[in-house]
Short mmCIF file of C-alpha atoms in Angstrom, two decimals:
data_model
loop_
_atom_site.label_atom_id
_atom_site.label_comp_id
_atom_site.label_asym_id
_atom_site.label_seq_id
_atom_site.Cartn_x
_atom_site.Cartn_y
_atom_site.Cartn_z
CA MET A 242 0.00 0.00 0.00
CA ALA A 243 1.43 3.39 -0.96
CA ILE A 244 1.56 6.38 1.37
CA PRO A 245 -1.23 8.73 0.22
CA ILE A 246 0.68 12.02 0.67
CA SER A 247 4.10 13.11 -0.50
CA ILE A 248 6.86 14.26 1.81
CA GLU A 249 6.89 17.58 -0.07
CA LYS A 250 3.25 18.20 0.80
CA LEU A 251 3.81 17.33 4.46
CA MET A 252 6.88 19.55 4.72
CA ASN A 253 5.94 22.52 2.51
CA GLU A 254 2.34 23.21 3.41
CA ASN A 255 3.16 24.82 6.77
CA ILE A 256 1.45 21.90 8.43
CA VAL A 257 1.77 22.17 12.19
CA GLU A 258 2.48 19.10 14.27
CA TYR A 259 -0.94 18.19 15.56
CA ALA A 260 -3.18 15.17 16.03
CA ARG A 261 -2.15 13.59 12.70
CA ILE A 262 1.52 14.52 12.23
CA GLU A 263 4.56 13.89 14.42
CA PHE A 264 8.10 15.05 13.59
CA LYS A 265 11.04 13.18 15.17
CA GLU A 266 14.63 14.34 14.80
CA ASN A 267 16.06 10.90 15.61
CA TRP A 268 15.03 7.27 15.77
CA ASN A 269 13.74 6.93 19.33
CA PRO A 270 11.81 3.63 19.53
CA GLU A 271 9.68 4.04 22.65
CA PRO A 272 7.86 7.30 21.81
CA ILE A 273 7.55 6.19 18.18
CA LEU A 274 5.94 2.91 19.32
CA HIS A 275 3.44 4.84 21.45
CA THR A 276 2.63 7.24 18.60
CA ILE A 277 2.11 4.40 16.09
CA CYS A 278 -0.21 2.75 18.61
CA ALA A 279 -2.13 6.02 19.05
CA PHE A 280 -2.47 6.55 15.29
CA ALA A 281 -3.65 2.94 14.87
CA ASN A 282 -6.31 3.58 17.51
CA ASP A 283 -7.38 6.74 15.62
CA ILE A 284 -9.94 7.73 18.24
CA ASP A 285 -11.17 10.68 16.14
CA ASN A 286 -11.46 8.58 12.96
CA TRP A 287 -9.26 10.97 10.95
CA GLY A 288 -7.39 8.27 9.05
CA GLY A 289 -4.50 7.71 11.43
CA GLY A 290 -1.37 9.81 11.12
CA TYR A 291 2.17 10.36 9.89
CA ILE A 292 5.53 10.22 11.62
CA VAL A 293 8.47 11.85 9.86
CA VAL A 294 11.79 10.65 11.30
CA GLY A 295 14.78 12.89 10.58
CA VAL A 296 13.03 16.23 11.05
CA LYS A 297 13.50 18.43 14.09
CA GLU A 298 10.37 20.13 15.41
CA GLU A 299 10.23 23.54 17.03
CA LYS A 300 6.95 24.97 18.32
CA GLY A 301 5.09 22.35 16.32
CA MET A 302 6.69 23.26 12.99
CA PRO A 303 9.35 21.32 11.07
CA VAL A 304 12.78 22.96 11.20
CA HIS A 305 14.49 23.58 7.85
CA PRO A 306 16.99 22.49 6.71
CA VAL A 307 16.04 19.03 7.89
CA THR A 308 18.44 16.95 9.97
CA GLY A 309 18.00 13.71 8.05
CA ILE A 310 19.02 10.15 8.87
CA PRO A 311 22.31 8.56 7.78
CA PRO A 312 21.45 6.47 4.67
CA ALA A 313 23.41 3.51 6.07
CA SER A 314 21.04 3.31 9.07
CA LEU A 315 17.75 3.27 7.10
CA ASP A 316 17.70 -0.52 6.68
CA ARG A 317 18.47 -1.12 10.37
CA ILE A 318 15.78 1.36 11.44
CA GLN A 319 13.20 -0.37 9.25
CA LYS A 320 14.14 -3.74 10.78
CA ASP A 321 13.88 -2.17 14.24
CA LEU A 322 10.48 -0.75 13.28
CA LEU A 323 9.23 -4.20 12.24
CA ALA A 324 10.38 -5.71 15.55
CA LEU A 325 8.88 -2.76 17.42
CA CYS A 326 5.49 -3.19 15.77
CA HIS A 327 5.39 -6.80 16.97
CA LYS A 328 5.07 -5.29 20.44
CA ILE A 329 1.65 -3.88 19.48
CA LYS A 330 -1.30 -6.13 20.31
CA PRO A 331 -3.14 -7.08 18.22
CA LEU A 332 -0.40 -7.00 15.61
CA TYR A 333 -0.35 -3.74 13.65
CA LEU A 334 2.04 -2.83 10.85
CA PRO A 335 2.16 0.74 9.51
CA VAL A 336 3.32 1.68 6.02
CA CYS A 337 6.93 2.85 5.94
CA GLU A 338 8.90 4.49 3.15
CA PRO A 339 12.42 5.95 3.04
CA VAL A 340 12.29 9.29 1.21
CA VAL A 341 14.74 12.02 0.20
CA TYR A 342 13.89 15.63 0.99
CA GLU A 343 16.23 18.61 0.65
CA GLY A 344 18.97 16.11 -0.17
CA LYS A 345 18.54 14.34 3.19
CA HIS A 346 17.20 10.87 3.89
CA LEU A 347 14.06 10.65 6.02
CA LEU A 348 11.77 7.86 7.08
CA LEU A 349 8.07 8.51 6.46
CA ILE A 350 5.71 6.31 8.46
CA TRP A 351 1.97 6.26 7.79
CA ALA A 352 -0.15 4.59 10.44
CA PRO A 353 -3.77 4.49 9.24
CA GLY A 354 -6.52 3.70 11.73
CA GLY A 355 -6.73 -0.04 12.32
CA TYR A 356 -9.74 -2.33 12.31
CA GLU A 357 -8.97 -4.24 15.51
CA ARG A 358 -9.00 -1.39 18.02
CA PRO A 359 -8.01 -0.89 20.73
CA TYR A 360 -4.32 -1.42 20.03
CA LYS A 361 -2.00 -1.63 23.01
CA SER A 362 1.76 -1.57 23.42
CA PHE A 363 4.31 -1.78 26.19
CA GLU A 364 4.43 1.32 28.35
CA SER A 365 8.21 0.93 28.52
CA LEU A 366 10.69 -0.99 26.41
CA SER A 367 12.88 -1.78 29.42
CA LYS A 368 13.09 -5.49 30.13
CA ASP A 369 11.72 -5.31 33.67
CA LYS A 370 8.57 -3.35 32.79
CA LYS A 371 5.91 -5.18 30.79
CA LYS A 372 2.76 -3.14 31.46
CA VAL A 373 0.59 -2.95 28.31
CA VAL A 374 -1.25 0.32 27.63
CA ALA A 375 -3.46 1.74 24.86
CA TYR A 376 -2.51 5.17 23.52
CA VAL A 377 -4.54 7.84 21.72
CA ARG A 378 -3.80 11.27 20.24
CA ARG A 379 -5.09 14.36 21.99
CA PHE A 380 -4.23 17.49 20.04
CA SER A 381 -0.50 17.09 19.26
CA ASN A 382 0.13 14.69 22.14
CA THR A 383 0.26 10.93 22.49
CA VAL A 384 -1.39 10.03 25.79
CA LYS A 385 -2.55 6.92 27.63
CA ALA A 386 -6.15 6.04 26.82
CA SER A 387 -8.68 6.50 29.61
CA ASP A 388 -11.39 3.94 30.38
CA ALA A 389 -13.84 6.10 28.41
CA ASP A 390 -11.40 6.14 25.47
CA LEU A 391 -11.19 2.33 25.54
CA LYS A 392 -14.99 2.07 25.41
CA GLU A 393 -15.04 4.51 22.48
CA LEU A 394 -12.37 2.50 20.64
CA HIS A 395 -14.40 -0.71 21.05
CA SER A 396 -17.47 1.12 19.76
CA ILE A 397 -15.63 2.53 16.72
CA CYS A 398 -14.27 -0.90 15.85
CA ASN A 399 -17.70 -2.51 16.05
CA ASN A 400 -19.29 0.11 13.78
CA VAL A 401 -17.22 -0.63 10.65
CA PRO A 402 -18.97 -3.28 8.54
CA PHE A 403 -16.67 -5.99 7.23
CA ASP A 404 -17.57 -5.08 3.63
CA ASP A 405 -16.42 -1.48 4.19
CA ARG A 406 -12.97 -2.44 5.46
CA VAL A 407 -9.97 -1.86 3.23
CA ASN A 408 -7.92 -4.92 2.29
CA PRO A 409 -4.39 -3.59 1.72
CA ARG A 410 -3.32 -6.91 0.19
CA ALA A 411 -6.11 -7.02 -2.40
CA ALA A 412 -5.27 -6.67 -6.07
CA LEU A 413 -7.44 -5.61 -8.95
CA LYS A 414 -7.12 -7.65 -12.10
CA ILE A 415 -8.76 -6.31 -15.23
CA SER A 416 -9.19 -8.64 -18.16
CA LYS A 417 -10.38 -7.82 -21.65
CA CYS A 418 -13.80 -9.00 -22.73
CA ARG A 419 -13.89 -10.52 -26.17
#
């Protein structure tokens, strides 16, 4: 599945970091895990959100020129991201794409709202802490879901008919009629 918006549009439209966009200067697994989980939960039903890794944020706006990520670390980060997403229950995999912007390498992650909400992840990635928590977005913040949020997430999930759900692995085959 392709990411539905270009990096140029995200970076050049004066889009402020808010409920659907998160800028991260560096690869920092724990807050990124929590944000992916929050976007997957998509409590406002806005279509999830985007994380741009390699972009510093100041007062909610991306800082230009962008910091970027060393190209040699992109493969490792994507492998780390895959392992990280296996810590989300039920399993949730966002769409990830390395991109080049202003001559710098970035990692663009799109986490659309999932169909098996609520999604939960570890509160901490340290080995001795294994508490599992659901996260949601409130304004430009990733926060722990309240009991009311969890009820809302169950309700949202139950209101999407199976026939209306997107199948990202489906293919369309068109054949000629004779």
